[in-house]
mmCIF file of C-alpha atoms and ligand atoms in Angstrom:
data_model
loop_
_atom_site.group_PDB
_atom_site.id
_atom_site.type_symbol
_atom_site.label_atom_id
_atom_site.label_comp_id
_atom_site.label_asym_id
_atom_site.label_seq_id
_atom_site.Cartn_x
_atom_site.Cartn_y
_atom_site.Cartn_z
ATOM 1 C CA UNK A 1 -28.473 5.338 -11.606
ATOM 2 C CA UNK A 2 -24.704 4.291 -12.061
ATOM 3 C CA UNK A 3 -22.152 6.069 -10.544
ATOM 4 C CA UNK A 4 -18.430 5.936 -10.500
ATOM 5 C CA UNK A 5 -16.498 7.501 -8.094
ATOM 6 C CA UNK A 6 -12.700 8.043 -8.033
ATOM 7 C CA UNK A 7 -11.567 7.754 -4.481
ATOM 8 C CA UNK A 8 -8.232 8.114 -2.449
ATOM 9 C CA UNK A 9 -8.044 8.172 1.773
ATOM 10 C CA UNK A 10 -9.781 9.193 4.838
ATOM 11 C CA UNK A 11 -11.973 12.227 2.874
ATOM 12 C CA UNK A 12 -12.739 9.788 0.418
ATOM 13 C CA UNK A 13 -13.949 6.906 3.036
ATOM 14 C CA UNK A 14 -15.924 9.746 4.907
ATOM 15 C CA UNK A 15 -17.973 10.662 1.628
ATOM 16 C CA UNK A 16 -18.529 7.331 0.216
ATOM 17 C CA UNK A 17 -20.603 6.446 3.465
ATOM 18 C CA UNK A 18 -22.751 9.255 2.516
ATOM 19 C CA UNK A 19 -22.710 8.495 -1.105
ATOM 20 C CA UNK A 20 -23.772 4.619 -0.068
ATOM 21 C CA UNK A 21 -26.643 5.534 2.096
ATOM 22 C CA UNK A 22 -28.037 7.945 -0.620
ATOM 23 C CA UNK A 23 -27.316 4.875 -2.743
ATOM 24 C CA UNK A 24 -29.343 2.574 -0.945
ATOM 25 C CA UNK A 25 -32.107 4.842 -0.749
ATOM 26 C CA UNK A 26 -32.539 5.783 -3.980
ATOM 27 C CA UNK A 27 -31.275 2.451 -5.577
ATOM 28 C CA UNK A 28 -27.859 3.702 -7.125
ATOM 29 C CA UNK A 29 -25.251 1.482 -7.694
ATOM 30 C CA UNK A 30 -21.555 2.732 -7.194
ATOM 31 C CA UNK A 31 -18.436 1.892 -8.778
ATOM 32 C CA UNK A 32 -15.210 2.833 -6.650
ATOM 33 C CA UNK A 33 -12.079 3.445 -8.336
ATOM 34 C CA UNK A 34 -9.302 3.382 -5.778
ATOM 35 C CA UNK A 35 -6.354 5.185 -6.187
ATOM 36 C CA UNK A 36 -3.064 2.196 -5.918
ATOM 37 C CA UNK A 37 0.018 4.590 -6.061
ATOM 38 C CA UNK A 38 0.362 4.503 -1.746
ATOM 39 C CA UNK A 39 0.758 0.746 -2.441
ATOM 40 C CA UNK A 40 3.905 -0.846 -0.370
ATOM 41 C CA UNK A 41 5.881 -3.959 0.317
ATOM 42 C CA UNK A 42 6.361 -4.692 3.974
ATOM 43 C CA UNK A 43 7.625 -7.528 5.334
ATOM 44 C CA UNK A 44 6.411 -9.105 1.773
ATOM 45 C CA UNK A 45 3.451 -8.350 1.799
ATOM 46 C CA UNK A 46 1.410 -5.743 -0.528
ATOM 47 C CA UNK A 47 -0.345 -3.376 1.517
ATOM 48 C CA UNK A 48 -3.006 -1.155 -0.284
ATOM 49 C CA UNK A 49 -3.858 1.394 1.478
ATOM 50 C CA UNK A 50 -6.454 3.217 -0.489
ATOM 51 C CA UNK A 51 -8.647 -0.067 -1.300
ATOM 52 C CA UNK A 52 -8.205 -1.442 2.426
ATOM 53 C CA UNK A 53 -9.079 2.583 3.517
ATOM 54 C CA UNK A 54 -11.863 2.764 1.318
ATOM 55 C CA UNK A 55 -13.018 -0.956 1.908
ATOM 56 C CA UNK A 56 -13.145 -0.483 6.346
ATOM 57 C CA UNK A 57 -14.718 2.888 6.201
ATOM 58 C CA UNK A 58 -17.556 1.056 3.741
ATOM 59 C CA UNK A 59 -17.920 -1.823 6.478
ATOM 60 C CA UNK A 60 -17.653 0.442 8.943
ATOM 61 C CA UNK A 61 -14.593 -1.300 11.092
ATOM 62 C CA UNK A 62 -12.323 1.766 10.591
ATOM 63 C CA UNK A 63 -10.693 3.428 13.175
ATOM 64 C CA UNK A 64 -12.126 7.106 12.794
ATOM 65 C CA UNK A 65 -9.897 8.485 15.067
ATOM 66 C CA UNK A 66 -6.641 7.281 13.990
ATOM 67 C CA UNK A 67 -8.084 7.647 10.311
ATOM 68 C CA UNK A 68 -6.174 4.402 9.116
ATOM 69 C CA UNK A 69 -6.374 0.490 9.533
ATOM 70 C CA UNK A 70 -9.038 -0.871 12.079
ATOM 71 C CA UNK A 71 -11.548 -0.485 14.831
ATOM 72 C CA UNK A 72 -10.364 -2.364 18.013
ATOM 73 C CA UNK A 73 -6.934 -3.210 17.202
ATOM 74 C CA UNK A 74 -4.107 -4.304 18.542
ATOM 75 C CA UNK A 75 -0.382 -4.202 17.885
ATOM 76 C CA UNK A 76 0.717 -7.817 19.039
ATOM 77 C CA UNK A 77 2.983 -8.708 15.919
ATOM 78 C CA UNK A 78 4.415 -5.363 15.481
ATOM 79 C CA UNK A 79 5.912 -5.134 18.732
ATOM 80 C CA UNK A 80 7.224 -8.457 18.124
ATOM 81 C CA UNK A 81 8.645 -7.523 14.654
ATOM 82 C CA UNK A 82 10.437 -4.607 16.126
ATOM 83 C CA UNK A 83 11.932 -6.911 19.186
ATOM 84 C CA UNK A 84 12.972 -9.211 16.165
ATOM 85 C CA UNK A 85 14.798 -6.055 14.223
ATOM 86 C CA UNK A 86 12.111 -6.006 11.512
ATOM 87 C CA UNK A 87 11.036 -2.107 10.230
ATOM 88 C CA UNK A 88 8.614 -0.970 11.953
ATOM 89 C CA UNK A 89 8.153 2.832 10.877
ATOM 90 C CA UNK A 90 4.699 1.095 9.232
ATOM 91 C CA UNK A 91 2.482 0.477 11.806
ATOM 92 C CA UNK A 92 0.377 -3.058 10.861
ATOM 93 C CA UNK A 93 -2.302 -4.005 13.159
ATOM 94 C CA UNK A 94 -3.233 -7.391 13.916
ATOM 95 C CA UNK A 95 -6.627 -7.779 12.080
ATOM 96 C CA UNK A 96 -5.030 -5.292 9.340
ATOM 97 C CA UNK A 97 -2.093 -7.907 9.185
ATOM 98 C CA UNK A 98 -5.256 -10.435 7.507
ATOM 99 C CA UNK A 99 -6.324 -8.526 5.159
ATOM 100 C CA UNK A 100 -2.774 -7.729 3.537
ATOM 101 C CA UNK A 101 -1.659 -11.971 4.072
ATOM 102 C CA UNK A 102 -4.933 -12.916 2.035
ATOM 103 C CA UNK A 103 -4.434 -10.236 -0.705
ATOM 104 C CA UNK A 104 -0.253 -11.336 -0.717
ATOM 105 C CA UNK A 105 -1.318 -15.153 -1.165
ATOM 106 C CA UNK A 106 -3.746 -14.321 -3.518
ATOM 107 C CA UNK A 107 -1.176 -12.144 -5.495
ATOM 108 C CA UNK A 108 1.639 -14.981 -4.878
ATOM 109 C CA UNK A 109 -0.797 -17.613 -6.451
ATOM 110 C CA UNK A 110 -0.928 -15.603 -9.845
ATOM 111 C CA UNK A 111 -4.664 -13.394 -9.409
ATOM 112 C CA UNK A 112 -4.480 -9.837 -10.148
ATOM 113 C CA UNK A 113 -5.004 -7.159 -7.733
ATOM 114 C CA UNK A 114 -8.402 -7.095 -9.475
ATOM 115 C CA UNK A 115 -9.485 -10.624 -8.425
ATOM 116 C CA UNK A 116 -7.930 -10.203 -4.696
ATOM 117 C CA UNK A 117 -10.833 -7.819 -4.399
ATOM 118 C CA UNK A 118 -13.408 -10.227 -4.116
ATOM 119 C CA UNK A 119 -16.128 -8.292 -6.208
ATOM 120 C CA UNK A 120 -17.272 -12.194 -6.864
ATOM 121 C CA UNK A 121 -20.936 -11.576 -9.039
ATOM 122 C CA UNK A 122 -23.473 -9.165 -10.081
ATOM 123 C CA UNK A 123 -26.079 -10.460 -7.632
ATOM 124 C CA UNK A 124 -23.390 -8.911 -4.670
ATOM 125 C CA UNK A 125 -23.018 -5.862 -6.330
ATOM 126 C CA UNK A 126 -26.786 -5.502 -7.100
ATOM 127 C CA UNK A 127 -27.215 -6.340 -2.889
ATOM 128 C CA UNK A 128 -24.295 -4.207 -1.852
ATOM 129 C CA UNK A 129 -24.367 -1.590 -4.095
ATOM 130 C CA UNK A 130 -20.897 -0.656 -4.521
ATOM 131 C CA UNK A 131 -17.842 -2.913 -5.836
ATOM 132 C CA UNK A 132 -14.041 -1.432 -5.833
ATOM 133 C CA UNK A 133 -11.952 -1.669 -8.562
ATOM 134 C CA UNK A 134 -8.408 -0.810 -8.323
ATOM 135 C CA UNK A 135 -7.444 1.856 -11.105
ATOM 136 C CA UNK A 136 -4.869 -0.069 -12.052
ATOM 137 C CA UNK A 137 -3.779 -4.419 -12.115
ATOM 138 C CA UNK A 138 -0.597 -2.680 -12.963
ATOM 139 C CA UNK A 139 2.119 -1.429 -10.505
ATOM 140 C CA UNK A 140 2.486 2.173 -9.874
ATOM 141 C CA UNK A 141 4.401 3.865 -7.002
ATOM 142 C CA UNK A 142 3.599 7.284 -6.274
ATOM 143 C CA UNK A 143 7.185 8.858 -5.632
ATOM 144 C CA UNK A 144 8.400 11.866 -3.902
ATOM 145 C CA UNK A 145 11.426 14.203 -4.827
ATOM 146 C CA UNK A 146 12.166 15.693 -0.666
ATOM 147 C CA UNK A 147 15.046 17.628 0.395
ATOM 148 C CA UNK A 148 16.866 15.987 2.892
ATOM 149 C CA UNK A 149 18.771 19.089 3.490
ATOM 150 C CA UNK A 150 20.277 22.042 1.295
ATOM 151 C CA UNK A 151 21.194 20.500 -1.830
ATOM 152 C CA UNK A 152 20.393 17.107 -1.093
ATOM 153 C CA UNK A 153 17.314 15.460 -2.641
ATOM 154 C CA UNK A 154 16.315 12.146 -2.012
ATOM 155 C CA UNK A 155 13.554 9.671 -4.257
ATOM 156 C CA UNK A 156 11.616 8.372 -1.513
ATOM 157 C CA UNK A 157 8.844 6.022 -1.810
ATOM 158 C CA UNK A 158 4.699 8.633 -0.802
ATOM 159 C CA UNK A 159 4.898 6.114 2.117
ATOM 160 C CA UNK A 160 8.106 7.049 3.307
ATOM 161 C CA UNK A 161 7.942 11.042 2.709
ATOM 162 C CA UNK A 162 4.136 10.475 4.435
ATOM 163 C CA UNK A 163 4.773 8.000 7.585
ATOM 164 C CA UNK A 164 8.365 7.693 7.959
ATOM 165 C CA UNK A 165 9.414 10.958 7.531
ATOM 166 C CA UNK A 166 6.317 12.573 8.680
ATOM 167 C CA UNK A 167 5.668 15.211 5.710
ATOM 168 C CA UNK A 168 9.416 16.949 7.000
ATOM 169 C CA UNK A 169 10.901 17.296 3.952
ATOM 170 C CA UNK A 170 10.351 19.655 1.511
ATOM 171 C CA UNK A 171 8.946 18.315 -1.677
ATOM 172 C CA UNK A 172 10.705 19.083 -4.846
ATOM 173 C CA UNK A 173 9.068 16.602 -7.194
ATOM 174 C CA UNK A 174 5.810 13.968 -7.252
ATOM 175 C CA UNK A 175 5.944 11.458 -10.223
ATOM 176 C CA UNK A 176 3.837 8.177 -10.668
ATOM 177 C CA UNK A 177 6.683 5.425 -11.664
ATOM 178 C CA UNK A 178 5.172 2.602 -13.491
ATOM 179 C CA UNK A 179 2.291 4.993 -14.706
ATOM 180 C CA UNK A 180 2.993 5.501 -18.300
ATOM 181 C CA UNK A 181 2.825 1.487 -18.555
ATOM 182 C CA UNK A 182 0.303 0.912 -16.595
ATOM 183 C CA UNK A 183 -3.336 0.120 -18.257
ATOM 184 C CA UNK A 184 -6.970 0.628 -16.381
ATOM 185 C CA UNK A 185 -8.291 -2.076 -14.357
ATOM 186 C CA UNK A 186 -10.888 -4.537 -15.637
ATOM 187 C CA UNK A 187 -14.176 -3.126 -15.520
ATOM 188 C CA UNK A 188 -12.631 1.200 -15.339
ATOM 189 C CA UNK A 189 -12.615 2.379 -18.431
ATOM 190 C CA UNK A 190 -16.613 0.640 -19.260
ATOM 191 C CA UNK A 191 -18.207 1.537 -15.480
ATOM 192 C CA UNK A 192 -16.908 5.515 -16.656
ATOM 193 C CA UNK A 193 -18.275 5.210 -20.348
ATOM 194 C CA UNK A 194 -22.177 3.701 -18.958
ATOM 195 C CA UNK A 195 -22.215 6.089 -15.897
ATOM 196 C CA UNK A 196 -24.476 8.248 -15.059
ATOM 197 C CA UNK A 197 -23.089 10.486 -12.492
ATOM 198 C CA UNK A 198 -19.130 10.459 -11.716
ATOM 199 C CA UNK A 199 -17.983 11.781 -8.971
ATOM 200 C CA UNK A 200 -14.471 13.268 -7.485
ATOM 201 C CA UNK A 201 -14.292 12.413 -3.757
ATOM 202 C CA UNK A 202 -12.949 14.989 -2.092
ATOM 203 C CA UNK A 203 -9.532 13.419 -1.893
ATOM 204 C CA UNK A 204 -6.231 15.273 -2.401
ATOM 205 C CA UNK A 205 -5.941 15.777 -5.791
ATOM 206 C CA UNK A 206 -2.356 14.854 -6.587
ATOM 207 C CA UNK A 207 -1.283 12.137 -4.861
ATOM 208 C CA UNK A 208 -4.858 10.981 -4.597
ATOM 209 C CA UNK A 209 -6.553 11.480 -7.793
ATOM 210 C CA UNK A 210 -3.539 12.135 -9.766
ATOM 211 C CA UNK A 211 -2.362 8.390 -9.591
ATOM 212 C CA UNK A 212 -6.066 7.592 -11.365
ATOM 213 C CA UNK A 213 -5.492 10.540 -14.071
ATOM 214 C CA UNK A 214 -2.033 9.099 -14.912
ATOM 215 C CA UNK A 215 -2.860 5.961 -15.684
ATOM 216 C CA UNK A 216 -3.342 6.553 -19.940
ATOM 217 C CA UNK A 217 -6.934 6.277 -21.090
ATOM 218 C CA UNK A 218 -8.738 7.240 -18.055
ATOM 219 C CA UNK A 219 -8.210 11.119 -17.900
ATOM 220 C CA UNK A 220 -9.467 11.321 -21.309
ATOM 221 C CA UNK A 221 -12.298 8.731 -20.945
ATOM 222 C CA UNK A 222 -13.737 11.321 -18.241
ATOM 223 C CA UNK A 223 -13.288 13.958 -20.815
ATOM 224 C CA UNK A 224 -15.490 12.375 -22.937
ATOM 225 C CA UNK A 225 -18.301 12.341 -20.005
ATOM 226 C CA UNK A 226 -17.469 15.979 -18.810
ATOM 227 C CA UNK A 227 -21.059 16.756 -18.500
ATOM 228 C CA UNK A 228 -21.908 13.770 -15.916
ATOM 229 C CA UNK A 229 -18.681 14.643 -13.816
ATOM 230 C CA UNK A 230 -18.604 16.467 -10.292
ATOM 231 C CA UNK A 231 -15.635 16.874 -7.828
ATOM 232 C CA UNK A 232 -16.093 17.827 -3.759
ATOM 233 C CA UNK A 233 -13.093 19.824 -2.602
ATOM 234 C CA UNK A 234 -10.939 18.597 -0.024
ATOM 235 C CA UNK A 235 -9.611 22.330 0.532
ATOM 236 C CA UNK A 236 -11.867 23.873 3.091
ATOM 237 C CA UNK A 237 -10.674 27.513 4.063
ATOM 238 C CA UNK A 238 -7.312 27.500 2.144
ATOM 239 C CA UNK A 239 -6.202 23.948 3.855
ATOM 240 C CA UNK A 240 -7.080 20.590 3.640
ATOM 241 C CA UNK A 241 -9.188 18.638 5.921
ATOM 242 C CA UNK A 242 -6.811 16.041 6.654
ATOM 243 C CA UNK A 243 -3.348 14.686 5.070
ATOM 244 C CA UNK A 244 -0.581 16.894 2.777
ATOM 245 C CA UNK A 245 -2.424 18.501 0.051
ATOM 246 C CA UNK A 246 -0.976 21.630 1.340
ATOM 247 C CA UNK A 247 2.738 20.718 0.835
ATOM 248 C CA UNK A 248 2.030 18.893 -2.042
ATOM 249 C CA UNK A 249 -0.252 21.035 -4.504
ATOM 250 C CA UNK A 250 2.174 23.838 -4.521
ATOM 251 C CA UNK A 251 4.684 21.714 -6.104
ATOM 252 C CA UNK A 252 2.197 20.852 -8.698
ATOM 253 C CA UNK A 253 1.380 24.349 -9.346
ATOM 254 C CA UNK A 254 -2.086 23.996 -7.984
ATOM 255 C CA UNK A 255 -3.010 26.983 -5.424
ATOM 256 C CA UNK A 256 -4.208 25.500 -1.879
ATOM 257 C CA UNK A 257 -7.883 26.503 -1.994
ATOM 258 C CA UNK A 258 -10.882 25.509 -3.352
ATOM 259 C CA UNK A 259 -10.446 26.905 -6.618
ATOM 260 C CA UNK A 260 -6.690 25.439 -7.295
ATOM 261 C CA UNK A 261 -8.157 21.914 -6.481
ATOM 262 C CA UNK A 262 -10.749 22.430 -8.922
ATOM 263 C CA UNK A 263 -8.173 23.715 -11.230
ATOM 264 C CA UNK A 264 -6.275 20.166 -10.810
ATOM 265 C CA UNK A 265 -9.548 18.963 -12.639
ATOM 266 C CA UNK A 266 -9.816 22.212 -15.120
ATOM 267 C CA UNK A 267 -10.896 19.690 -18.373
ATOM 268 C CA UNK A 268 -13.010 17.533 -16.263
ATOM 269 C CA UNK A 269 -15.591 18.955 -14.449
ATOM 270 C CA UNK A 270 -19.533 20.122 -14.913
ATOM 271 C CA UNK A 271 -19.594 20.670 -10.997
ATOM 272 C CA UNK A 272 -17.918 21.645 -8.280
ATOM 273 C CA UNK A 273 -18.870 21.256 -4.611
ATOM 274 C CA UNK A 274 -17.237 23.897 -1.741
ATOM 275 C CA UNK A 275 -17.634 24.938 1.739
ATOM 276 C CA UNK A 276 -19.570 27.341 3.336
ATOM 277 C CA UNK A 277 -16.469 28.806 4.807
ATOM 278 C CA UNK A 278 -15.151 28.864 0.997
ATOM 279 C CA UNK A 279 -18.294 31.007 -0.546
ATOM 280 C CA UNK A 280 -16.460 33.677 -1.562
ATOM 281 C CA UNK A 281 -14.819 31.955 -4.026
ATOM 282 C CA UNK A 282 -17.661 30.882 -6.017
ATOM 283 C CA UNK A 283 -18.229 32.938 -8.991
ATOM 284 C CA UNK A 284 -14.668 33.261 -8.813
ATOM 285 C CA UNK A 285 -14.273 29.855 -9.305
ATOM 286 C CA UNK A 286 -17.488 29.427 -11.864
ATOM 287 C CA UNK A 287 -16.009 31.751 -14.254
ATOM 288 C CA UNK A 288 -12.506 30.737 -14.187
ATOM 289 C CA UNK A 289 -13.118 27.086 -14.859
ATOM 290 C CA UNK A 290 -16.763 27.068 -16.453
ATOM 291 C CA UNK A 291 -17.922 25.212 -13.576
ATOM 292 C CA UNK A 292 -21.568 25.012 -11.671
ATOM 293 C CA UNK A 293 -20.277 25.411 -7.899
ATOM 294 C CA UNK A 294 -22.746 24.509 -5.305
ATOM 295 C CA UNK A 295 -21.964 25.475 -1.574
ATOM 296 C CA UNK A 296 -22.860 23.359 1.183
ATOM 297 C CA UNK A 297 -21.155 21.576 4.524
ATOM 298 C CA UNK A 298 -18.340 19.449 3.046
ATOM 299 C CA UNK A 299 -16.731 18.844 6.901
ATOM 300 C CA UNK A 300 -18.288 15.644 7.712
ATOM 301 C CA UNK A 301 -18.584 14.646 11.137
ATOM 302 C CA UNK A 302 -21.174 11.851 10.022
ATOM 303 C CA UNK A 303 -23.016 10.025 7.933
ATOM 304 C CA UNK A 304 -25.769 12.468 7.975
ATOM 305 C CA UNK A 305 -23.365 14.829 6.869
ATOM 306 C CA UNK A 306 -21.592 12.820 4.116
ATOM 307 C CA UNK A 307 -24.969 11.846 2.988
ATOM 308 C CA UNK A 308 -26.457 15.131 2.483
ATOM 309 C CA UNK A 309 -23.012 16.755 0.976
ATOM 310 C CA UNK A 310 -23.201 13.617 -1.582
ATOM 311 C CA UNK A 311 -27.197 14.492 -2.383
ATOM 312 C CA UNK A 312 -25.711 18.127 -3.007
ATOM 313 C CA UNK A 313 -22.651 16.859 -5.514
ATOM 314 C CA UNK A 314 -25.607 13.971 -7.791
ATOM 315 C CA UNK A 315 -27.784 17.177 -7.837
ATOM 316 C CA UNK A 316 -24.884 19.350 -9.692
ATOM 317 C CA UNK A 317 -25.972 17.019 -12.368
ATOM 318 C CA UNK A 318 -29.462 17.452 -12.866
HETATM 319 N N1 FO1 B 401 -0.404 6.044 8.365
HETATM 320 C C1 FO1 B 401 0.425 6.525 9.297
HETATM 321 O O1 FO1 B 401 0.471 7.738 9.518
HETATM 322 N N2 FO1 B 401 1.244 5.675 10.017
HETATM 323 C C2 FO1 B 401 1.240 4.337 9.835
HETATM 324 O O2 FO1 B 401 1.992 3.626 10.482
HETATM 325 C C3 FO1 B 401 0.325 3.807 8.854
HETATM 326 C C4 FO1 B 401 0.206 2.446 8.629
HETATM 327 C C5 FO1 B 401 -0.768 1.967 7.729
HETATM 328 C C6 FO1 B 401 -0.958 0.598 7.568
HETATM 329 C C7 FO1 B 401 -1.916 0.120 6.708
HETATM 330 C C8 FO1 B 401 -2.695 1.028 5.964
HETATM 331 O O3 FO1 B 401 -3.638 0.558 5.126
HETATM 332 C C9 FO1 B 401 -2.520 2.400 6.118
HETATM 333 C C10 FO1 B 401 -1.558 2.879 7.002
HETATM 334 N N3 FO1 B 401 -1.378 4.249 7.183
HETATM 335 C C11 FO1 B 401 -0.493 4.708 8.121
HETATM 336 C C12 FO1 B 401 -2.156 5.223 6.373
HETATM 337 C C13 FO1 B 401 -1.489 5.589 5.026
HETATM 338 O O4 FO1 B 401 -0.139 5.897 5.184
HETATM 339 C C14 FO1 B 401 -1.964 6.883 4.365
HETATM 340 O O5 FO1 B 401 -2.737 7.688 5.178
HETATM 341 C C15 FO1 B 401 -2.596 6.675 3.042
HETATM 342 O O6 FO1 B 401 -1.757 5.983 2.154
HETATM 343 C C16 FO1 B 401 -3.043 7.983 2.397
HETATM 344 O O7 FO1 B 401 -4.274 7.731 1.873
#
């Protein structure tokens, strides 16, 4: 079976361990499309969060504490930087520091963000069973309207808003720049048409997945394969599991529980996967959106977790 999954941070890395083991077992093969809007330049270098996220917790070197960057690091260069007077509000580890030189080189030498990935021949994928592709080659910054104080708003760069400012501000606006121009990675728009299961990690849904929908051609591409599509909801007992979807989905007019995530996806989705905690809401949320919902453990502490939660979405589909 192929599947495609559209994936953002930590929830998403959680899930796709599952998703790979049930993969391997069962002799899947997934394509990951990674979510590129929380891509920065620091100290000139592209740092891409998402696909580097997505990429460690797939390896297994992330740090599954800290929920970003890697196992066993240590924080040599920064402190240096910040003796030096270089920003250091974004913390880069010293084995994280490799990955984002090789990818800037790359870049600098004239490959797309596509070809930094490394996804080098069929016989890999067939071995590994799952290849990322970015949604986009194209730049888009996810960007963030916040309220500095009464009156005054201030464009900030999701990074900024996220790290820097530590979620303070209040949100007024989230907009994609570069999205309308941007086109779908090499590889996107074909993995969704020959899938046969897609799947919605349970990633927030607008700064997450909504970077993926905006990019023109894919949202309606997944139309097209409504019936093979699924979503897991990050929104466990009105509040997400981890990160700002709850000061975020408000300002995109999405509810913060299980049914407005699902809502974010409203023209998309045959399934829908929620938490025991959230089984209230199930016919609710089956006859407001025409959705199957399944209910299951969605809080994955491990792998046996992730794995069995992913089992639940592919069977949605049967
Ligand atoms: N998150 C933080 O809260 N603080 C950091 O200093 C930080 C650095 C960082 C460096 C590389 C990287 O790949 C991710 C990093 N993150 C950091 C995580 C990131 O800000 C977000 O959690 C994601 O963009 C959301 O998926």
């Amino acid at each position: 079976m192929k599947i495609v999954a559209l994936a953002g941070g930590v929830g998403a890395g959680k899930f796709l361990r599952g998703l790979h083991r049930v993969a391997r077992d069962e002799r899947h093969l997934i394509t990951i499309v990674v979510n590129t809007g929380d891509d920065i330049d620091v100290w000139g270098m592209r740092i891409c969060p998402d696909i580097d996220s997505v990429t460690y917790w797939l390896e297994g070197s992330m740090d599954r504490e800290r929920g970003w960057g890697r196992a066993d690091e240590t924080f040599n260069v920064l402190e240096e930087a910040g003796r030096r007077g270089l920003p250091t509000w974004f913390a880069l580890g010293d084995r994280d520091l490799v990955t984002h030189l090789q990818r800037s080189m790359a870049l600098a030498a004239g490959a797309t963000l596509s070809e930094t990935l490394g996804n080098p021949n069929r016989t890999w994928f067939l071995r590994r069973r799952w290849r990322i592709l970015p949604m986009s080659d194209d730049r888009v910054k996810t960007m963030i309207a916040a309220e500095e104080r009464e009156g005054l708003v201030h464009d900030m760069h999701f990074q900024e808003y996220w790290v820097k400012r530590r979620a303070e501000p209040r949100v007024r606006k989230v907009w994609f720049e570069g999205a309308s121009r941007a086109g779908p990675a090499p590889g996107v728009m074909e993995a969704i048409r020959e899938a046969d299961a897609i799947v919605i990690c349970p990633s927030n849904p607008v700064v997450s997945i909504g970077p993926i929908l905006a990019v023109p051609g894919i949202r309606d591409e997944l139309r097209e394969r409504r019936d093979r599509l699924v979503g897991i909801s990050p929104i466990v007992a009105g509040a997400p599991l981890a990160g700002m979807a709850d000061k975020l989905m408000p300002v995109a007019g999405l509810e913060v529980s299980a049914l407005g995530a699902a809502s974010a996806y409203r023209d998309l989705l045959a399934g829908w996967v929620i938490d025991e905690l959230d089984r209230d809401l199930a016919s609710k949320i089956e006859e407001a959106l025409g959705v199957r919902v399944a209910v299951t453990d969605t809080v994955m502490r491990d792998d046996d977790v992730a794995a069995a939660l992913a089992r639940t979405a592919l069977t949605l589909l049967r």
